PDB file of C-alpha atoms in Angstrom:
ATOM      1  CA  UNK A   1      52.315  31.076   3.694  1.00  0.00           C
ATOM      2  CA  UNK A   2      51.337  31.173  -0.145  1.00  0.00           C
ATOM      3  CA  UNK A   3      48.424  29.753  -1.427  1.00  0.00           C
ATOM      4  CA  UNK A   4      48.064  29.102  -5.045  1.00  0.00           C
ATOM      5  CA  UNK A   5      44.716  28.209  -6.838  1.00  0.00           C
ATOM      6  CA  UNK A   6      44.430  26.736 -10.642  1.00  0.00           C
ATOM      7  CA  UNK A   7      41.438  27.468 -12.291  1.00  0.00           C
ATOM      8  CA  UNK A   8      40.264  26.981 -16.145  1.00  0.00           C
ATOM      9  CA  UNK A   9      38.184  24.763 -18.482  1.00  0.00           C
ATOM     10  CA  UNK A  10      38.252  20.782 -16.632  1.00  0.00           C
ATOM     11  CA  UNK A  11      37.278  19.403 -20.657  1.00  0.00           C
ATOM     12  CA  UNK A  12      39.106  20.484 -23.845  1.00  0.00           C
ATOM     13  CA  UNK A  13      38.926  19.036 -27.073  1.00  0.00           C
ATOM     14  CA  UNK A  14      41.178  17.735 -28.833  1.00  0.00           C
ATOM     15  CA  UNK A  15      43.236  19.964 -31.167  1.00  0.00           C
ATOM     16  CA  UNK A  16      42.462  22.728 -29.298  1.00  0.00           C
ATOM     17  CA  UNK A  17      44.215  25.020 -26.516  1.00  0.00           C
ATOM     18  CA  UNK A  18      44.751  24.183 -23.206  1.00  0.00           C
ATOM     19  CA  UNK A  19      44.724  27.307 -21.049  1.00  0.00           C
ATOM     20  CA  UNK A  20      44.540  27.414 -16.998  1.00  0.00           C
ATOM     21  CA  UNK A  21      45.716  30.512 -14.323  1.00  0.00           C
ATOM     22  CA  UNK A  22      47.226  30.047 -11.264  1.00  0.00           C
ATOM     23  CA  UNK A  23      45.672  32.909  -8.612  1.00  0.00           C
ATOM     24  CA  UNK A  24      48.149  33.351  -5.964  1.00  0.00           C
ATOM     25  CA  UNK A  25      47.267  34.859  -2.546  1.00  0.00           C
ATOM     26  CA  UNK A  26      49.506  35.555   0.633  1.00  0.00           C
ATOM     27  CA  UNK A  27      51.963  37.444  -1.442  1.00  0.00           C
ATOM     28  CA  UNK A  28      53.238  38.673  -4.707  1.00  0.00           C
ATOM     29  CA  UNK A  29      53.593  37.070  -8.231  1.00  0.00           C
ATOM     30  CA  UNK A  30      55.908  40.271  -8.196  1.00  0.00           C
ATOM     31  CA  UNK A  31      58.952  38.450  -5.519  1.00  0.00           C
ATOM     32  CA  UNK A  32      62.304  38.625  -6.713  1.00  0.00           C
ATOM     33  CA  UNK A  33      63.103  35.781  -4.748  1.00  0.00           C
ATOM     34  CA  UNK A  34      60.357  33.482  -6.397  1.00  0.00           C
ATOM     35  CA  UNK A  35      59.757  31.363  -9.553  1.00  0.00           C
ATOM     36  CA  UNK A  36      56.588  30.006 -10.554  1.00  0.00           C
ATOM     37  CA  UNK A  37      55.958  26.636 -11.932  1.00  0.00           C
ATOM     38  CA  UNK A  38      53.651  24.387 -13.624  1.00  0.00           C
ATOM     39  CA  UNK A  39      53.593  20.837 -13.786  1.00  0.00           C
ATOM     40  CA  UNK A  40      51.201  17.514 -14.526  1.00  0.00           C
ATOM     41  CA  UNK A  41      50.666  13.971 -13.608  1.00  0.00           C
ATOM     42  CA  UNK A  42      48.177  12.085 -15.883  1.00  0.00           C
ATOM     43  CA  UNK A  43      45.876   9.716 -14.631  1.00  0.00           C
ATOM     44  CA  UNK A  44      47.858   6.974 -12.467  1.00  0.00           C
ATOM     45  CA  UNK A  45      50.916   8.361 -13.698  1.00  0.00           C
ATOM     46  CA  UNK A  46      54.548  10.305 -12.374  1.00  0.00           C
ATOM     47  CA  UNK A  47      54.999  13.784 -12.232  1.00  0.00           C
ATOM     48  CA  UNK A  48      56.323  15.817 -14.887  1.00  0.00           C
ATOM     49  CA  UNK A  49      57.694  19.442 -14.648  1.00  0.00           C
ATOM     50  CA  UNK A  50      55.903  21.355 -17.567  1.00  0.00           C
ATOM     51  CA  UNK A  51      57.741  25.216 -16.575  1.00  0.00           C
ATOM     52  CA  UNK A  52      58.912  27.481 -14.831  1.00  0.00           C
ATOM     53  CA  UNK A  53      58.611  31.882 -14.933  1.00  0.00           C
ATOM     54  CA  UNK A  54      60.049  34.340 -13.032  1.00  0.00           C
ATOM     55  CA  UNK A  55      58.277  37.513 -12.377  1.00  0.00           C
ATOM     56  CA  UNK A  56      61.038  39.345 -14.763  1.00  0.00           C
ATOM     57  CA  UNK A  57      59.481  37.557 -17.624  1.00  0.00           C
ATOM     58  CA  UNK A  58      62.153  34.890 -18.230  1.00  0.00           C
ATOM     59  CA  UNK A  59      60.763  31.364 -18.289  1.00  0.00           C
ATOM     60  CA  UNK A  60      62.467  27.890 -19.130  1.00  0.00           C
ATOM     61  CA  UNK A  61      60.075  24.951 -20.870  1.00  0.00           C
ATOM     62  CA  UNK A  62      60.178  21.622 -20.540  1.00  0.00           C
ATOM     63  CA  UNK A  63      62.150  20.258 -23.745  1.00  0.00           C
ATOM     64  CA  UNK A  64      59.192  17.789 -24.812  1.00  0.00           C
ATOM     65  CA  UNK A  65      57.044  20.310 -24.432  1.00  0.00           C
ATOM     66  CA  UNK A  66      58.450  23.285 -25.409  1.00  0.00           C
ATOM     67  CA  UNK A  67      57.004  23.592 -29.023  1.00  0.00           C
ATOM     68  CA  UNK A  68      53.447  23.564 -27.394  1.00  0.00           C
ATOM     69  CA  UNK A  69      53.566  25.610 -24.494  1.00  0.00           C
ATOM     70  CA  UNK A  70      53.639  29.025 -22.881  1.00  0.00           C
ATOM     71  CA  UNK A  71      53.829  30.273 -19.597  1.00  0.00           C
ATOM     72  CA  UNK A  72      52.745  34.169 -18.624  1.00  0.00           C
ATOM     73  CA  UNK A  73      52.323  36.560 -15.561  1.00  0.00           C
ATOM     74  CA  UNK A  74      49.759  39.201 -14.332  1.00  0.00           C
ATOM     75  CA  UNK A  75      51.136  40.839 -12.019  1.00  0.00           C
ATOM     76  CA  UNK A  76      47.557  43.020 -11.454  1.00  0.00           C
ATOM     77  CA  UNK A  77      46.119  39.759 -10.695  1.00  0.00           C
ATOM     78  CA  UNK A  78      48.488  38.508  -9.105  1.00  0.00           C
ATOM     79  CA  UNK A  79      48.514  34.976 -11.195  1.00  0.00           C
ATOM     80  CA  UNK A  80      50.686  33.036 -14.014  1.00  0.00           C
ATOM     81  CA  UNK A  81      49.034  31.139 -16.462  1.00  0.00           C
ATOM     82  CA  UNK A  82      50.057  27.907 -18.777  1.00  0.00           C
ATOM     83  CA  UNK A  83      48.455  27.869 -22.226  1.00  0.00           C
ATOM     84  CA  UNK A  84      48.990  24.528 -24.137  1.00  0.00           C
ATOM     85  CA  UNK A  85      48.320  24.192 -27.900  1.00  0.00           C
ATOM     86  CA  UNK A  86      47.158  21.545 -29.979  1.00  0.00           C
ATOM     87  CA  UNK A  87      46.654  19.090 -27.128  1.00  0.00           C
ATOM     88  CA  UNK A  88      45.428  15.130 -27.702  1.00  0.00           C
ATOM     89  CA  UNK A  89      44.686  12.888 -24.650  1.00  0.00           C
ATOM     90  CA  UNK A  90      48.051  12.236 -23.641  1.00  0.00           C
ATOM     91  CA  UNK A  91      47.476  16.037 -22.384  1.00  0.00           C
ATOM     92  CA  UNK A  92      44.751  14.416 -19.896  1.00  0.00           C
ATOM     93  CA  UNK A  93      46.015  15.211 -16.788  1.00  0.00           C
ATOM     94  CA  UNK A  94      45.974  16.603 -13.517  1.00  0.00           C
ATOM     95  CA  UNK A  95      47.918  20.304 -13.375  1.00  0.00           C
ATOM     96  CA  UNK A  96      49.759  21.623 -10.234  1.00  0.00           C
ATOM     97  CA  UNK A  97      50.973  25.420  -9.676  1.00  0.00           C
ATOM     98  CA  UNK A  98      53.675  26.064  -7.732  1.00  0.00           C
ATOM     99  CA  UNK A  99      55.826  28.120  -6.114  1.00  0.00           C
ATOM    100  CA  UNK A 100      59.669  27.661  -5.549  1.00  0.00           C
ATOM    101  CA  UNK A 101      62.212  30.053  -3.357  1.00  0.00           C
ATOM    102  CA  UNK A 102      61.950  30.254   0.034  1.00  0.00           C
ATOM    103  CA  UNK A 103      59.354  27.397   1.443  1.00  0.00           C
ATOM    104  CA  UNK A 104      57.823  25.991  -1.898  1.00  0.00           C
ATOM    105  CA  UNK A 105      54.254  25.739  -2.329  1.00  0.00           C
ATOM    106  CA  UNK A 106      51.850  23.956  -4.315  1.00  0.00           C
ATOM    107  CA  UNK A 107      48.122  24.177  -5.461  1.00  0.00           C
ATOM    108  CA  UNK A 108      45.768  21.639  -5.040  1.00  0.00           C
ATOM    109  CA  UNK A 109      45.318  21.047  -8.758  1.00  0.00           C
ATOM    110  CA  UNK A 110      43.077  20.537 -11.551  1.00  0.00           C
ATOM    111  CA  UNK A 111      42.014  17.994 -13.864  1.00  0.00           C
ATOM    112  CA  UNK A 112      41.508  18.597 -17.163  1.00  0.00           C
ATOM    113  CA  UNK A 113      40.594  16.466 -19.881  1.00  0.00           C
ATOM    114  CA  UNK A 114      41.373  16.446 -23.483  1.00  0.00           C
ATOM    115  CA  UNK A 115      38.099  14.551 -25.135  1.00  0.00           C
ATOM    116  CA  UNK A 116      35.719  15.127 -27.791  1.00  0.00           C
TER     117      UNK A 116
ATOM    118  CA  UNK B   1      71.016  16.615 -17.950  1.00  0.00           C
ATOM    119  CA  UNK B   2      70.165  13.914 -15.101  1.00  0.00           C
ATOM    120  CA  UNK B   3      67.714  11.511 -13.841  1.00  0.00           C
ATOM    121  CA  UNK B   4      66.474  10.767 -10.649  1.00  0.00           C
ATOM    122  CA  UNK B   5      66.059   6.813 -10.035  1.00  0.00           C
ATOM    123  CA  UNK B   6      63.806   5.448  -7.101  1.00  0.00           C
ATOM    124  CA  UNK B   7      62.610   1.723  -6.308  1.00  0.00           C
ATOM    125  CA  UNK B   8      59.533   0.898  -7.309  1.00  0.00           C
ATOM    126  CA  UNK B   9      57.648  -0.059  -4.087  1.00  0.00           C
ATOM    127  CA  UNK B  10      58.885  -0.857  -0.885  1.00  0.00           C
ATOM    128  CA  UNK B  11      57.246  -2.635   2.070  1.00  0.00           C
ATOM    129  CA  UNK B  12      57.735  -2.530   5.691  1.00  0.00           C
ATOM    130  CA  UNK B  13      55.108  -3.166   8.903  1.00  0.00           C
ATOM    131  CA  UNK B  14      53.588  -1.001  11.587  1.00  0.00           C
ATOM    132  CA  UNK B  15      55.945   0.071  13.420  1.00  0.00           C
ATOM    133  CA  UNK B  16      59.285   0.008  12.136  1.00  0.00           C
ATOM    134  CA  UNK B  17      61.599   2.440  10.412  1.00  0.00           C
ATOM    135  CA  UNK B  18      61.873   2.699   6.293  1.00  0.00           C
ATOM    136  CA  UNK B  19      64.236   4.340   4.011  1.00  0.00           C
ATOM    137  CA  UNK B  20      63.277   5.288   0.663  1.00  0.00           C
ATOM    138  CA  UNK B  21      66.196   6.307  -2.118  1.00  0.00           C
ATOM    139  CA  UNK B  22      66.676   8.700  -5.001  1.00  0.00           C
ATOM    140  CA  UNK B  23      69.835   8.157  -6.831  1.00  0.00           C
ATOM    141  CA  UNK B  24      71.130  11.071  -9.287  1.00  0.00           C
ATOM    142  CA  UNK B  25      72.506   9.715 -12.238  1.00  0.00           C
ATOM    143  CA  UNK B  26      74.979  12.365 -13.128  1.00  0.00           C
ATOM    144  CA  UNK B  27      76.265  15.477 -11.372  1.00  0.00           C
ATOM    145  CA  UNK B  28      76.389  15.623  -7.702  1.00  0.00           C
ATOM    146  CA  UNK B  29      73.207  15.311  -5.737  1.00  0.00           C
ATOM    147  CA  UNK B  30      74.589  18.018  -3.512  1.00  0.00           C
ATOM    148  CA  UNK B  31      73.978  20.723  -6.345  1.00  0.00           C
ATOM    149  CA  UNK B  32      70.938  21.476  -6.131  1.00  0.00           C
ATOM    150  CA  UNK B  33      68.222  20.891  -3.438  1.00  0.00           C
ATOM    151  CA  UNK B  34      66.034  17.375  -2.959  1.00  0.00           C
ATOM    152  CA  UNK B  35      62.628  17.604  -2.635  1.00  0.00           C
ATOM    153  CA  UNK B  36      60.638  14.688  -1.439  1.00  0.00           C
ATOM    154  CA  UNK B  37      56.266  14.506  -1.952  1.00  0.00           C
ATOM    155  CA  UNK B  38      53.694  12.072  -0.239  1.00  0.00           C
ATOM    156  CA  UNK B  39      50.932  11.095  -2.489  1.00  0.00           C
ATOM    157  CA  UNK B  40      48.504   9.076  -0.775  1.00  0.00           C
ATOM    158  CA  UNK B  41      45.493   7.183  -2.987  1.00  0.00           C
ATOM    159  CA  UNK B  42      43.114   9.597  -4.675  1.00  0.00           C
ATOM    160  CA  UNK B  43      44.783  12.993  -3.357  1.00  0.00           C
ATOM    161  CA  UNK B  44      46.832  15.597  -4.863  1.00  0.00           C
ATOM    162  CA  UNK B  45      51.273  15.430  -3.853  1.00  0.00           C
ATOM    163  CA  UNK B  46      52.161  17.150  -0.472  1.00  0.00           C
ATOM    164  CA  UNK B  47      55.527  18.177   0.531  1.00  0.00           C
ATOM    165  CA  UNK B  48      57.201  16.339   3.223  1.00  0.00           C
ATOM    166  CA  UNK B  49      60.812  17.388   2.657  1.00  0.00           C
ATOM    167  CA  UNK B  50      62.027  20.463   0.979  1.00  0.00           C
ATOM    168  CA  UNK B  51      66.168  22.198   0.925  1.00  0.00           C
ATOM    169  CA  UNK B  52      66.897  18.488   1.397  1.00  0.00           C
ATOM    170  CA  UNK B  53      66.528  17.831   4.812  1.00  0.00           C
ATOM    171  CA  UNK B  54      63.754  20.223   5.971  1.00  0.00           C
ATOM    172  CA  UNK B  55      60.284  19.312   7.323  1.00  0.00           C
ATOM    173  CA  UNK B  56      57.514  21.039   5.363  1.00  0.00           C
ATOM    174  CA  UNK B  57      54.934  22.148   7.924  1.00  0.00           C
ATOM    175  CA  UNK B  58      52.666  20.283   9.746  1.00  0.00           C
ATOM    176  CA  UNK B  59      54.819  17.295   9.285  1.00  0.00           C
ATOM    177  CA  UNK B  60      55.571  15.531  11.930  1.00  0.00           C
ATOM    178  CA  UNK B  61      59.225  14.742  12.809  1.00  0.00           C
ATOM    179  CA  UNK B  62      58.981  10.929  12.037  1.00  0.00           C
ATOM    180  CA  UNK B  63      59.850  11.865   8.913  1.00  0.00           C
ATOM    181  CA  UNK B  64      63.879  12.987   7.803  1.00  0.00           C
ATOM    182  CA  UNK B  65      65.064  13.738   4.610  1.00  0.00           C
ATOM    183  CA  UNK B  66      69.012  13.419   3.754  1.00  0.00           C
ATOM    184  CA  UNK B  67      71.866  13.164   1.251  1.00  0.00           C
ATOM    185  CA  UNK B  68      74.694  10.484   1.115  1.00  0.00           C
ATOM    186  CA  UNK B  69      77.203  11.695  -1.288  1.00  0.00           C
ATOM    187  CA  UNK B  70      79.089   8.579  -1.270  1.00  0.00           C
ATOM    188  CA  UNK B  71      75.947   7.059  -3.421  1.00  0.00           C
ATOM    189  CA  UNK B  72      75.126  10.580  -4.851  1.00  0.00           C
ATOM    190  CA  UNK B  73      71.384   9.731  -3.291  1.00  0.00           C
ATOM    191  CA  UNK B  74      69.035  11.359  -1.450  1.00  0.00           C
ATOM    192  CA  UNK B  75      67.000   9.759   1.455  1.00  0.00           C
ATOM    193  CA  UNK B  76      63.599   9.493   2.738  1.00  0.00           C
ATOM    194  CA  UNK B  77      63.085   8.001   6.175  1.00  0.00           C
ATOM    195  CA  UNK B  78      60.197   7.145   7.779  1.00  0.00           C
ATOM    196  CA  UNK B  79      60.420   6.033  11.261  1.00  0.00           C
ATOM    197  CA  UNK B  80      57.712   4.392  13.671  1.00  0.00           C
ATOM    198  CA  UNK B  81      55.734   3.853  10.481  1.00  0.00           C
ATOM    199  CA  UNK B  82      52.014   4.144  10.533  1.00  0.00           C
ATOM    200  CA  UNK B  83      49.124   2.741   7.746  1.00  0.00           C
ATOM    201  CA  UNK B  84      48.270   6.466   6.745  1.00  0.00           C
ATOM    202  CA  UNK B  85      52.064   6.124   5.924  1.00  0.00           C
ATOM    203  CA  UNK B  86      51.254   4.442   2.861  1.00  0.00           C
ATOM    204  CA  UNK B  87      51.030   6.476  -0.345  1.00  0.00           C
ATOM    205  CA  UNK B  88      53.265   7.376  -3.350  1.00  0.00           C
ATOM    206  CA  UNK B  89      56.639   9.074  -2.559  1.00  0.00           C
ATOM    207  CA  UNK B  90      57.881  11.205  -5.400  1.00  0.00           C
ATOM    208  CA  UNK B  91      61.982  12.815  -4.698  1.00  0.00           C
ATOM    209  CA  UNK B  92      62.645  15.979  -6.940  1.00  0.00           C
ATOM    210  CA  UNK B  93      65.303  18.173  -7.347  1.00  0.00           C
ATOM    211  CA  UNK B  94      66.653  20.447 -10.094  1.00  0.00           C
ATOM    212  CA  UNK B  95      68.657  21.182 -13.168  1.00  0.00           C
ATOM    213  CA  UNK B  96      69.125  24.828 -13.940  1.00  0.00           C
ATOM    214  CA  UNK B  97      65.915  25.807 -13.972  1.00  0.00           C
ATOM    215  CA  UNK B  98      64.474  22.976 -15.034  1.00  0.00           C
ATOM    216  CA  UNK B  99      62.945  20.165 -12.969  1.00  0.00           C
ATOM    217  CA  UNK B 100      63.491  16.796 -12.737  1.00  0.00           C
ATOM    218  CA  UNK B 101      61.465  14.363 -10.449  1.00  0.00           C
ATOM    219  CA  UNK B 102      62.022  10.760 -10.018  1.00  0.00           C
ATOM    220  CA  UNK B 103      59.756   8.191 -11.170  1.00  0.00           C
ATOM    221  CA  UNK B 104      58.284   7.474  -7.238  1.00  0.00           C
ATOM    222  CA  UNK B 105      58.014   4.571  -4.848  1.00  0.00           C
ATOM    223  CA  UNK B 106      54.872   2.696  -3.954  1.00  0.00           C
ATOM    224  CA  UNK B 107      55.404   2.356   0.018  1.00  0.00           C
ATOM    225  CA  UNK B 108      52.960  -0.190   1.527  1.00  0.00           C
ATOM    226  CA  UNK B 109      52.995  -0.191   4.995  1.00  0.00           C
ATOM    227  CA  UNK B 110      51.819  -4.242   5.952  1.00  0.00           C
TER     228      UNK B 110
END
């Protein structure tokens, strides 16, 4: 079974650039079969789907977030990453990776905060 | 593009058998596969249901996930209901490649 593990900065200002990866062990980044995802749920809040890759490079955004955000792959590493620009604190929120194709998967995920 | 409409809460005691819905609002429900999450207070979503009707792992067969076309819903059932039962339900599914999750349904479990 995949595991998938977020990682990056838990505080980031406002303004700035959200970026966190997504290490994935128990197989490849590299499966045809796969997609990778990213998505939130702020603080006592719903989920919401931020985006999805696949490891041939195409990726599909959220709509309402699309102007802000960017999804990548290392395949060396082995992880995808989400970098979010010009965040306030309706950014605040709890992040999930995740896996879909096959049995899905997600990572525990990580809070990060947008604050000054 | 669609939405994914669930009750609010729902209540039921100890015990007895609860069914939680997730209504598509356009397209058919059948399309593309239902996802269903457990959120309990304080901890991070875990699948319970995934490919609409299958058991993630580890989760115990009290649990059944399926689709009524009729109402274009999807269906969470929880039988012989326990207090650890209680927790956040979130169904998802998907259009295109995009997600879509419903807005999830407070079960409390009395």
């Amino acid at each position: 079974q995949l595991q998938l593990q977020e990682s990056g900065p838990g505080l980031v200002k406002p303004s700035e650039t959200l970026s966190l990866s997504c290490t994935v062990s128990g197989g490849s980044v590299a499966r045809s079969s796969h997609y990778w995802a990213w998505t939130r749920q702020p603080p006592g809040k719903g989920l919401e789907w931020i985006a999805t890759i696949h490891y041939t490079g195409a990726t599909d955004y959220s709509p309402s977030l699309k102007s802000r955000v960017t999804m990548s792959m290392d395949t060396s590493r082995n992880q995808f990453s989400l970098k979010l620009t010009s965040v306030t604190a309706a950014d605040t929120a709890f992040y999930y990776c995740a896996s879909i194709g096959g049995i899905p998967n997600w990572g525990r995920g990580a809070l990060v905060t947008v604050s000054s | 593009k669609f939405m994914l409409n669930q009750p609010q809460s729902v209540s039921e005691s100890p015990g007895k058998t609860v069914t939680i819905s997730c209504t598509r609002t356009s397209g058919s429900i059948a399309s593309n596969y239902v996802l269903w999450f457990q959120q309990r207070p304080g901890s991070s979503p875990t699948i319970v249901i995934y490919e609409d009707s299958q058991r993630y792992f580890g989760v115990p067969d009290r649990f059944s996930g399926s689709l009524d076309t009729s109402s274009n819903s999807a269906s969470l059932t929880i039988s012989g209901l326990k207090t650890e039962d209680e927790a956040d339900y979130y169904c998802q599914s998907y259009d295109g490649n995009n997600w879509v999750f419903g807005g999830g349904t407070k079960l409390t479990v009395l």
